Amino acid sequence: MAEETSNYNAENIQVLEGMEAVRKRPAMYIGDTGERGYHHLVYEVVDNSIDEALAGYCTLIDVVINPDGSLTVKDNGRGIPVDMHPTQHRPAIEVVLTILHAGGKFDGSNYKVSGGLHGVGVSCVNALSEWMKVEVKRGGRLHHIEFSRGHVTKPLETLGECGEETGTTVTFFPDHTIFTCRKFKAPVLAARLRELAFLNKGVTIHFRDEEGDEEGRKFEETFHYEGGIDEFITYLNTNKSSISPVIHFEGQKECARLDGTYVVQAEVSMQYTDTYTTIEQTYCNNIRTIEGGTHLSGFRRALTATVKAYGERTKLIKEKELAALTGDDMREGLTVIVSVKVPQPQFEGQTKTKLGNGEVDGIVAGIVSDKLNTFFEENPAVAKVIIDKILLASRAREAARAARESTRRKGVMDGLSLPGKLRDCSERDPAKTELYLVEGDSAGGSACKGRNRATQAILPLRGKVLNVEKARVDRMLANAEIRTMITAIGCGFGEEWDISKARYHKIVIMTDADVDGAHIRTLLLTFFYRKMPELIEKGYVYLAQPPLYKVERKKKGEYVLTDGELTEKLLTLGLDDYEVKDASGTVLDAVRAKELMMLLAEIEETSKMVSGRGFDPAALLTDYAAQGSGASMLRKQFAALSGFGYKSSDWFGSNSPDANGLLVKLLDDVRAHGRQGLSVTRFKGLGEMDAAELYDTTMNPEKRHMLRVKLEDAVKADQMFTLLMGDEVEPRRKFIEDNALNVRNLDF
Ligand code: 0RA
């Protein structure tokens, strides 16, 4: 510090004030100090590397969550300049990393765009980091500098030679006195890095989580897409059947400004699928513009105009149909990405994610109408398929409107005439009431008898629920079960939807714990997700968790929720009279013995799931070890607990080859011993419980375990629903196979 004080000057004051300002009001610079802001730090650093890539100097970006929770971003760009800054009298790298908005964007190119939502640059990340270390390879030498909370702690030094190589490596540890978040989440970072790789074709982003998540799972993936946003479309349409190829347009336009000119670049990729869902993802300077803006409006306008003009000219669309066509009809089943690069973007809207630059509308519209028309002319067969789909959408919309009108007349929408099957509750305050959607009339009967009449309403559902993924709105509204649900819930449907009219703030899906029950549950979730997504967003949808077993011992009954819980119970009881030794012959204490038995049980379950065969721990601990971090984790834990080791495909430790047989016997023996004197009943369906039992275990707010349905990742969920409920069989089979090891995580 003494040194810093001695040449205290105007520039230093600027630095101190800048860094302090960021630390005083972090949210102003990075949005918030929770999970979002924490991950935002990474994006700010990566954006600098992406800028190097866009400028044509960088091809590789390496992002690593380090074992200590810090994060490294390494690129092979030009490297941050290390020479003396002409006016600041300090190395340029120090200026870049300590002065706000000095992120190196000082070249006058009229293509230059700034990345990052807040565009605050890497100096902000520095200010908000407990420490930051930066290594630069440039001019044949390796340079190094360190900071703490934005101030230099180790001045720039040269460590050695590096030959021809160039690049920047930034490692930082966020300041935990500022952030409430404590950990980088690999899936969160992976989603953004994947998106960046799609948006900036050719760049390779390699991502590795060496720290691991709460369960110790590591992660590694390389994102590289030569096809850019075309491949993004293919990714978003995974598991959907397409009815057109991916159509790509791009172009750029020079715009005049008082101080010269600037260039706006636009890129559009689109594809029609046979679904009824529209996906429109728009970006400006690599930032997702959730609220849309001028690039989106330009695209929509051009799409509608071009389709209508082409349809009219070729007589594919009749005059009468032409007038009825709406923009929504044009976009049914369409997946589109619009990505623009604008040197001085204006972001508007509530969340500053709406592009406001007026000139962009015309530029995008111009490119789309020109090139889409050419595409139609050159591919008349594809044009016809698209126009047929649009006409079908238009007719279906008319039919749906008619169906809605007729259902409204019958009172379905306003809940005036509640369905006879609904056993409503007496309380009228929706915040206090619950609607149970119950599989089957008999369980419905039990639920009705057992319920709390004041706050719990019961709606029994008969048979399978309609798969709304495969049905158009008119057919859906003709379905009795669906109409009953719409009326009971009370929010209406489609254009009349109004969440404030919800008659219950808890909607509980209660199905049997068997395959049919799981199917009905998925169908209901699909219905809510696709047709009433706000219910899920608001957290109104729940899954009841009926117990799987009843365990009785000396007339005392107890309910058990899961297989895992039953195993734990049996093993705890069973271990009472057992002594378990590890590989060295040492007797394990009760806690470790139980841990080992639980682990064996988990290995058993996993190996059954993977192999379809019986218990084969050796298979899991050896062959399957290569199949994913799940297995390798079990292997490690097993080695740690038992003293048996496993290294480069060989067991070591005494009598290891026999371990397999011994382990099977041990687990079976202990479990059988635990079972003695117990009576275990498995509930196959809700109907096997009487009214009191059902209320007690599953509906009583004091005792029940309900799961709230959350939508953490809309794209993933969309893909999953399409996958599980859509037409394509092969991807569904592959998905189920790929996820055999994660079945428990599938519980949404
Ligand atoms: C300032 C100027 C130049 C590059 C950079 C900064 C730069 C910053 C970061 C941050 C992470 N990776 C980076 N790579 C480069 C231009 C350098 C030149 O003109 O040679």
Short mmCIF file of C-alpha atoms in Angstrom, two decimals, residues 18-418:
data_model
loop_
_atom_site.label_atom_id
_atom_site.label_comp_id
_atom_site.label_asym_id
_atom_site.label_seq_id
_atom_site.Cartn_x
_atom_site.Cartn_y
_atom_site.Cartn_z
CA GLY A 18 -14.59 3.25 -9.63
CA MET A 19 -13.87 0.07 -7.69
CA GLU A 20 -15.56 1.42 -4.55
CA ALA A 21 -18.63 2.45 -6.51
CA VAL A 22 -19.00 -1.08 -7.87
CA ARG A 23 -18.56 -2.62 -4.44
CA LYS A 24 -21.04 -0.21 -2.84
CA ARG A 25 -23.76 -0.82 -5.39
CA PRO A 26 -22.96 -4.18 -6.98
CA ALA A 27 -26.54 -4.75 -8.12
CA MET A 28 -26.40 -1.63 -10.29
CA TYR A 29 -23.55 -3.15 -12.26
CA ILE A 30 -24.34 -6.86 -12.43
CA GLY A 31 -28.09 -7.03 -11.75
CA ASP A 32 -28.09 -8.73 -8.34
CA THR A 33 -25.83 -10.40 -5.77
CA GLY A 34 -27.57 -13.78 -5.85
CA GLU A 35 -27.23 -16.69 -8.22
CA ARG A 36 -27.78 -14.57 -11.34
CA GLY A 37 -25.14 -11.99 -10.49
CA TYR A 38 -22.69 -14.66 -9.41
CA HIS A 39 -22.91 -16.38 -12.80
CA HIS A 40 -22.98 -13.04 -14.54
CA LEU A 41 -19.37 -12.53 -13.44
CA VAL A 42 -18.38 -15.46 -15.65
CA TYR A 43 -20.30 -14.11 -18.64
CA GLU A 44 -18.54 -10.73 -18.37
CA VAL A 45 -15.14 -12.40 -18.58
CA VAL A 46 -16.17 -14.81 -21.34
CA ASP A 47 -17.63 -11.90 -23.35
CA ASN A 48 -14.15 -10.41 -23.61
CA SER A 49 -12.86 -13.65 -25.08
CA ILE A 50 -15.86 -13.83 -27.43
CA ASP A 51 -15.02 -10.28 -28.57
CA GLU A 52 -11.53 -11.50 -29.44
CA ALA A 53 -13.13 -14.34 -31.40
CA LEU A 54 -15.49 -11.96 -33.24
CA ALA A 55 -12.48 -9.80 -34.11
CA GLY A 56 -10.92 -12.90 -35.66
CA TYR A 57 -8.09 -13.47 -33.18
CA CYS A 58 -9.40 -16.22 -30.93
CA THR A 59 -10.66 -19.73 -31.70
CA LEU A 60 -10.56 -21.47 -28.32
CA ILE A 61 -12.11 -20.57 -24.97
CA ASP A 62 -11.61 -22.80 -21.97
CA VAL A 63 -13.85 -22.35 -18.93
CA VAL A 64 -13.11 -24.30 -15.74
CA ILE A 65 -14.80 -24.32 -12.34
CA ASN A 66 -11.76 -25.07 -10.20
CA PRO A 67 -11.79 -27.47 -7.22
CA ASP A 68 -11.52 -24.49 -4.81
CA GLY A 69 -14.65 -22.83 -6.27
CA SER A 70 -12.76 -20.21 -8.25
CA LEU A 71 -13.25 -19.98 -12.00
CA THR A 72 -10.83 -19.76 -14.91
CA VAL A 73 -11.46 -18.39 -18.39
CA LYS A 74 -8.62 -19.01 -20.80
CA ASP A 75 -8.49 -17.91 -24.44
CA ASN A 76 -6.03 -17.92 -27.30
CA GLY A 77 -6.71 -14.32 -28.36
CA ARG A 78 -4.17 -11.54 -28.66
CA GLY A 79 -3.72 -11.24 -24.93
CA ILE A 80 -4.49 -8.09 -22.96
CA PRO A 81 -1.86 -5.46 -23.82
CA VAL A 82 0.87 -5.21 -21.18
CA ASP A 83 2.85 -2.20 -22.41
CA MET A 84 2.76 1.15 -20.63
CA HIS A 85 -0.49 3.00 -21.13
CA PRO A 86 0.28 6.35 -22.81
CA THR A 87 -1.63 8.58 -20.39
CA GLN A 88 -2.22 6.46 -17.32
CA HIS A 89 1.47 5.74 -16.59
CA ARG A 90 0.71 2.15 -15.70
CA PRO A 91 0.64 -1.07 -17.72
CA ALA A 92 -2.41 -1.19 -20.02
CA ILE A 93 -3.52 -4.47 -18.42
CA GLU A 94 -3.84 -2.69 -15.09
CA VAL A 95 -5.99 -0.02 -16.74
CA VAL A 96 -8.21 -2.61 -18.44
CA LEU A 97 -8.75 -4.45 -15.17
CA THR A 98 -9.27 -1.49 -12.83
CA ILE A 99 -11.03 1.24 -14.79
CA LEU A 100 -14.71 0.87 -15.52
CA HIS A 101 -15.60 0.65 -19.20
CA ALA A 102 -11.94 0.40 -20.20
CA GLY A 103 -12.54 -3.12 -21.46
CA GLY A 104 -10.29 -2.62 -24.45
CA LYS A 105 -13.10 -1.40 -26.67
CA PHE A 106 -10.97 1.46 -27.82
CA ASP A 107 -10.64 0.52 -31.45
CA GLY A 108 -12.60 2.75 -33.78
CA SER A 109 -13.95 -0.04 -36.02
CA ASN A 110 -17.50 0.56 -37.16
CA TYR A 111 -18.29 -3.15 -36.68
CA LYS A 112 -17.46 -3.10 -33.01
CA VAL A 113 -20.28 -4.19 -30.75
CA SER A 114 -20.17 -4.50 -27.00
CA GLY A 115 -21.19 -7.71 -25.37
CA GLY A 116 -22.61 -8.33 -21.94
CA LEU A 117 -26.03 -7.37 -20.65
CA HIS A 118 -24.62 -4.60 -18.54
CA GLY A 119 -21.50 -4.22 -20.64
CA VAL A 120 -19.51 -3.33 -17.56
CA GLY A 121 -16.45 -5.32 -18.44
CA VAL A 122 -13.94 -7.39 -16.63
CA SER A 123 -12.92 -4.58 -14.22
CA CYS A 124 -16.27 -5.00 -12.48
CA VAL A 125 -15.63 -8.69 -11.99
CA ASN A 126 -12.25 -7.72 -10.53
CA ALA A 127 -13.84 -5.27 -8.08
CA LEU A 128 -16.24 -7.98 -6.90
CA SER A 129 -13.63 -10.72 -6.54
CA GLU A 130 -11.81 -11.64 -3.35
CA TRP A 131 -8.90 -12.27 -5.68
CA MET A 132 -8.14 -12.30 -9.38
CA LYS A 133 -5.04 -13.60 -11.15
CA VAL A 134 -4.39 -12.80 -14.80
CA GLU A 135 -1.82 -14.40 -17.07
CA VAL A 136 -1.06 -13.03 -20.51
CA LYS A 137 0.97 -14.58 -23.28
CA ARG A 138 1.97 -11.80 -25.63
CA GLY A 139 5.09 -10.74 -27.52
CA GLY A 140 6.84 -14.01 -26.72
CA ARG A 141 6.57 -13.59 -22.98
CA LEU A 142 4.39 -14.81 -20.16
CA HIS A 143 3.12 -12.00 -17.91
CA HIS A 144 1.35 -12.20 -14.56
CA ILE A 145 -0.56 -9.79 -12.33
CA GLU A 146 -2.76 -10.22 -9.24
CA PHE A 147 -5.56 -8.23 -7.61
CA SER A 148 -7.76 -8.30 -4.57
CA ARG A 149 -11.15 -6.58 -4.58
CA GLY A 150 -10.01 -4.53 -7.57
CA HIS A 151 -6.63 -3.41 -6.26
CA VAL A 152 -3.23 -4.60 -7.41
CA THR A 153 -1.64 -6.98 -4.89
CA LYS A 154 1.12 -8.30 -7.12
CA PRO A 155 2.26 -5.85 -9.81
CA LEU A 156 2.80 -6.99 -13.37
CA GLU A 157 5.85 -9.20 -13.77
CA THR A 158 7.29 -11.29 -16.57
CA LEU A 159 7.54 -14.95 -15.71
CA GLY A 160 9.32 -16.28 -18.79
CA GLU A 161 9.11 -17.01 -22.47
CA CYS A 162 6.11 -18.49 -24.30
CA GLY A 163 7.20 -18.61 -27.92
CA GLU A 164 4.61 -17.75 -30.55
CA GLU A 165 1.64 -18.41 -28.29
CA THR A 166 -0.74 -15.62 -27.31
CA GLY A 167 -3.75 -15.47 -25.03
CA THR A 168 -5.30 -14.42 -21.74
CA THR A 169 -6.10 -16.52 -18.67
CA VAL A 170 -8.29 -14.92 -16.00
CA THR A 171 -8.90 -16.75 -12.70
CA PHE A 172 -11.13 -15.21 -10.04
CA PHE A 173 -12.83 -16.03 -6.77
CA PRO A 174 -16.01 -14.00 -6.15
CA ASP A 175 -16.11 -11.95 -2.96
CA HIS A 176 -18.35 -13.86 -0.59
CA THR A 177 -18.87 -10.78 1.58
CA ILE A 178 -20.82 -9.35 -1.37
CA PHE A 179 -22.58 -12.37 -2.87
CA THR A 180 -25.17 -14.58 -1.22
CA CYS A 181 -24.48 -17.30 -3.79
CA ARG A 182 -21.59 -19.62 -2.91
CA LYS A 183 -21.10 -21.86 -5.90
CA PHE A 184 -21.01 -21.87 -9.68
CA LYS A 185 -23.62 -24.21 -11.10
CA ALA A 186 -22.37 -26.19 -14.06
CA PRO A 187 -25.78 -26.57 -15.78
CA VAL A 188 -26.38 -22.81 -15.57
CA LEU A 189 -23.00 -21.96 -17.08
CA ALA A 190 -23.25 -24.77 -19.65
CA ALA A 191 -26.57 -23.45 -20.98
CA ARG A 192 -25.12 -19.96 -21.57
CA LEU A 193 -21.83 -21.24 -23.02
CA ARG A 194 -23.73 -23.52 -25.39
CA GLU A 195 -25.85 -20.56 -26.49
CA LEU A 196 -22.71 -18.45 -27.07
CA ALA A 197 -21.17 -21.21 -29.17
CA PHE A 198 -24.33 -21.40 -31.31
CA LEU A 199 -24.42 -17.62 -31.73
CA ASN A 200 -20.74 -17.34 -32.65
CA LYS A 201 -20.14 -20.16 -35.09
CA GLY A 202 -16.71 -21.71 -35.27
CA VAL A 203 -15.66 -20.75 -31.74
CA THR A 204 -14.79 -23.72 -29.55
CA ILE A 205 -15.83 -23.38 -25.91
CA HIS A 206 -14.57 -26.12 -23.69
CA PHE A 207 -16.22 -26.30 -20.26
CA ARG A 208 -15.21 -28.39 -17.28
CA ASP A 209 -16.51 -28.52 -13.70
CA GLU A 210 -13.67 -29.81 -11.53
CA GLU A 211 -15.40 -28.85 -8.31
CA GLY A 212 -18.52 -30.95 -8.79
CA ASP A 213 -22.10 -30.34 -7.67
CA GLU A 214 -23.58 -31.07 -4.23
CA GLU A 215 -23.60 -34.78 -5.04
CA GLY A 216 -20.01 -34.70 -6.28
CA ARG A 217 -20.97 -35.00 -9.94
CA LYS A 218 -18.42 -33.54 -12.34
CA PHE A 219 -19.20 -32.17 -15.78
CA GLU A 220 -17.34 -31.68 -19.02
CA GLU A 221 -18.51 -30.66 -22.48
CA THR A 222 -17.17 -28.99 -25.59
CA PHE A 223 -19.41 -26.60 -27.49
CA HIS A 224 -18.51 -26.02 -31.12
CA TYR A 225 -20.98 -25.48 -33.93
CA GLU A 226 -19.78 -24.90 -37.47
CA GLY A 227 -23.44 -24.43 -38.42
CA GLY A 228 -24.05 -21.58 -35.93
CA ILE A 229 -27.70 -20.66 -35.40
CA ASP A 230 -28.78 -23.26 -37.98
CA GLU A 231 -27.52 -25.88 -35.58
CA PHE A 232 -29.24 -24.00 -32.75
CA ILE A 233 -32.54 -24.53 -34.58
CA THR A 234 -31.79 -28.23 -34.99
CA TYR A 235 -31.01 -28.40 -31.25
CA LEU A 236 -34.25 -26.65 -30.28
CA ASN A 237 -36.20 -28.94 -32.59
CA THR A 238 -34.66 -32.15 -31.24
CA ASN A 239 -37.39 -34.80 -31.10
CA LYS A 240 -39.82 -32.79 -33.22
CA SER A 241 -40.67 -33.77 -36.80
CA SER A 242 -39.75 -31.01 -39.20
CA ILE A 243 -41.76 -30.18 -42.30
CA SER A 244 -39.18 -27.84 -43.83
CA PRO A 245 -35.40 -27.63 -43.97
CA VAL A 246 -33.64 -25.06 -41.79
CA ILE A 247 -33.86 -21.83 -43.79
CA HIS A 248 -31.09 -19.29 -43.26
CA PHE A 249 -30.84 -15.60 -44.17
CA GLU A 250 -28.20 -13.08 -43.37
CA GLY A 251 -27.13 -9.66 -44.41
CA GLN A 252 -25.77 -6.36 -43.20
CA LYS A 253 -26.44 -2.72 -43.79
CA GLU A 254 -24.44 0.43 -43.35
CA CYS A 255 -26.26 3.18 -41.49
CA ALA A 256 -25.37 6.84 -41.40
CA ARG A 257 -24.71 8.65 -38.18
CA LEU A 258 -23.56 12.21 -37.46
CA ASP A 259 -20.03 11.04 -36.72
CA GLY A 260 -19.73 8.56 -39.58
CA THR A 261 -21.30 5.22 -40.33
CA TYR A 262 -21.97 1.99 -38.49
CA VAL A 263 -22.90 -1.49 -39.65
CA VAL A 264 -25.88 -3.54 -38.49
CA GLN A 265 -25.58 -7.29 -39.10
CA ALA A 266 -28.60 -9.61 -39.04
CA GLU A 267 -28.88 -13.37 -39.16
CA VAL A 268 -32.08 -15.42 -39.19
CA SER A 269 -32.63 -19.20 -39.08
CA MET A 270 -36.06 -20.78 -39.19
CA GLN A 271 -37.71 -24.16 -39.54
CA TYR A 272 -41.30 -25.39 -39.48
CA THR A 273 -42.21 -28.49 -37.45
CA ASP A 274 -45.47 -30.44 -37.36
CA THR A 275 -46.13 -29.24 -33.77
CA TYR A 276 -48.42 -26.41 -32.66
CA THR A 277 -45.74 -24.65 -30.63
CA THR A 278 -43.95 -21.45 -31.66
CA ILE A 279 -40.40 -20.78 -30.49
CA GLU A 280 -39.00 -17.32 -31.24
CA GLN A 281 -35.58 -16.62 -29.71
CA THR A 282 -34.06 -13.25 -30.50
CA TYR A 283 -30.65 -11.83 -29.65
CA CYS A 284 -28.82 -8.55 -29.91
CA ASN A 285 -25.04 -8.64 -29.49
CA ASN A 286 -25.31 -12.17 -28.08
CA ILE A 287 -27.78 -11.03 -25.43
CA ARG A 288 -31.13 -12.80 -25.33
CA THR A 289 -33.87 -10.22 -25.86
CA ILE A 290 -36.70 -11.88 -23.93
CA GLU A 291 -39.09 -9.01 -24.53
CA GLY A 292 -38.41 -8.99 -28.28
CA GLY A 293 -38.17 -5.61 -29.98
CA THR A 294 -37.50 -4.19 -33.41
CA HIS A 295 -35.63 -7.22 -34.78
CA LEU A 296 -38.58 -9.48 -33.90
CA SER A 297 -41.22 -7.11 -35.23
CA GLY A 298 -39.25 -6.77 -38.47
CA PHE A 299 -39.09 -10.53 -38.87
CA ARG A 300 -42.79 -11.09 -38.14
CA ARG A 301 -43.93 -8.36 -40.49
CA ALA A 302 -41.78 -9.68 -43.34
CA LEU A 303 -42.85 -13.30 -42.78
CA THR A 304 -46.55 -12.46 -42.92
CA ALA A 305 -46.19 -10.17 -45.94
CA THR A 306 -43.98 -12.57 -47.90
CA VAL A 307 -46.16 -15.63 -47.28
CA LYS A 308 -49.33 -13.75 -48.21
CA ALA A 309 -47.80 -12.27 -51.37
CA TYR A 310 -46.39 -15.62 -52.49
CA GLY A 311 -49.61 -17.47 -51.66
CA GLU A 312 -51.67 -14.95 -53.58
CA ARG A 313 -49.38 -14.96 -56.60
CA THR A 314 -49.29 -18.76 -56.85
CA LYS A 315 -53.01 -19.08 -55.97
CA LEU A 316 -52.05 -21.46 -53.14
CA ILE A 317 -54.11 -19.20 -50.88
CA LYS A 318 -57.61 -18.21 -51.93
CA GLU A 319 -58.76 -14.64 -51.60
CA LYS A 320 -61.19 -15.47 -48.80
CA GLU A 321 -58.53 -17.33 -46.83
CA LEU A 322 -56.03 -14.52 -47.33
CA ALA A 323 -58.13 -12.06 -45.36
CA ALA A 324 -58.53 -14.46 -42.42
CA LEU A 325 -54.81 -15.26 -42.04
CA THR A 326 -53.17 -13.90 -38.90
CA GLY A 327 -49.56 -13.64 -37.80
CA ASP A 328 -50.20 -16.41 -35.26
CA ASP A 329 -51.24 -18.73 -38.09
CA MET A 330 -47.95 -18.02 -39.86
CA ARG A 331 -45.96 -18.96 -36.78
CA GLU A 332 -47.69 -22.13 -35.58
CA GLY A 333 -45.02 -24.84 -35.43
CA LEU A 334 -42.28 -22.36 -36.33
CA THR A 335 -38.92 -22.26 -34.57
CA VAL A 336 -36.91 -19.14 -35.38
CA ILE A 337 -33.76 -17.43 -34.17
CA VAL A 338 -33.03 -13.82 -35.01
CA SER A 339 -29.56 -12.59 -34.08
CA VAL A 340 -28.45 -9.02 -34.76
CA LYS A 341 -25.23 -7.18 -34.04
CA VAL A 342 -25.78 -3.48 -33.42
CA PRO A 343 -22.91 -1.14 -32.44
CA GLN A 344 -24.99 1.07 -30.15
CA PRO A 345 -27.94 -0.96 -28.94
CA GLN A 346 -30.80 0.63 -27.01
CA PHE A 347 -32.40 -1.78 -24.57
CA GLU A 348 -35.86 -0.96 -23.32
CA GLY A 349 -38.71 -2.63 -21.48
CA GLN A 350 -39.21 -3.72 -17.90
CA THR A 351 -36.16 -5.95 -17.81
CA LYS A 352 -34.13 -4.01 -20.39
CA THR A 353 -34.36 -6.97 -22.74
CA LYS A 354 -36.33 -5.33 -25.56
CA LEU A 355 -34.36 -3.97 -28.50
CA GLY A 356 -35.38 -0.40 -29.26
CA ASN A 357 -33.25 0.64 -32.26
CA GLY A 358 -35.82 1.64 -34.88
CA GLU A 359 -33.53 1.12 -37.88
CA VAL A 360 -33.20 -2.61 -37.10
CA ASP A 361 -36.87 -3.34 -37.92
CA GLY A 362 -36.47 -2.32 -41.54
CA ILE A 363 -33.08 -3.97 -41.93
CA VAL A 364 -34.31 -7.37 -40.69
CA ALA A 365 -37.59 -7.09 -42.63
CA GLY A 366 -35.68 -6.25 -45.80
CA ILE A 367 -33.37 -9.23 -45.52
CA VAL A 368 -36.18 -11.65 -44.65
CA SER A 369 -38.68 -10.63 -47.34
CA ASP A 370 -36.08 -10.59 -50.05
CA LYS A 371 -34.48 -13.92 -49.22
CA LEU A 372 -37.60 -15.79 -48.08
CA ASN A 373 -39.30 -14.93 -51.35
CA THR A 374 -36.28 -16.26 -53.28
CA PHE A 375 -36.37 -19.41 -51.15
CA PHE A 376 -40.07 -19.98 -51.95
CA GLU A 377 -39.43 -19.43 -55.68
CA GLU A 378 -36.58 -21.92 -55.69
CA ASN A 379 -38.31 -24.51 -53.46
CA PRO A 380 -41.99 -24.53 -54.48
CA ALA A 381 -42.60 -27.95 -52.91
CA VAL A 382 -41.43 -26.76 -49.47
CA ALA A 383 -43.39 -23.53 -49.91
CA LYS A 384 -46.55 -25.55 -50.50
CA VAL A 385 -46.05 -27.70 -47.39
CA ILE A 386 -45.56 -24.54 -45.30
CA ILE A 387 -48.59 -22.81 -46.75
CA ASP A 388 -50.75 -25.91 -46.23
CA LYS A 389 -49.68 -25.96 -42.60
CA ILE A 390 -50.51 -22.25 -42.23
CA LEU A 391 -53.95 -22.73 -43.80
CA LEU A 392 -54.61 -25.63 -41.47
CA ALA A 393 -53.62 -23.49 -38.50
CA SER A 394 -55.99 -20.78 -39.67
CA ARG A 395 -58.91 -23.20 -40.01
CA ALA A 396 -58.15 -24.79 -36.65
CA ARG A 397 -58.09 -21.36 -35.06
CA GLU A 398 -61.54 -20.70 -36.45
CA ALA A 399 -62.75 -24.09 -35.20
CA ALA A 400 -61.20 -23.46 -31.79
CA ARG A 401 -62.90 -20.09 -31.56
CA ALA A 402 -66.22 -21.74 -32.35
CA ALA A 403 -65.53 -24.49 -29.79
CA ARG A 404 -64.57 -21.91 -27.17
CA GLU A 405 -67.69 -19.95 -27.88
CA SER A 406 -69.87 -23.01 -27.50
CA THR A 407 -68.08 -24.04 -24.29
CA ARG A 408 -68.45 -20.50 -23.00
CA ARG A 409 -72.15 -20.60 -23.73
CA LYS A 410 -72.34 -23.78 -21.68
CA GLY A 411 -70.62 -22.02 -18.80
CA VAL A 412 -67.37 -23.99 -18.90
CA MET A 413 -65.21 -20.89 -18.95
CA ASP A 414 -66.78 -18.88 -16.19
CA GLY A 415 -67.33 -21.75 -13.80
CA LEU A 416 -71.01 -20.83 -13.52
CA SER A 417 -72.13 -24.42 -13.77
CA LEU A 418 -69.64 -26.53 -11.91
#
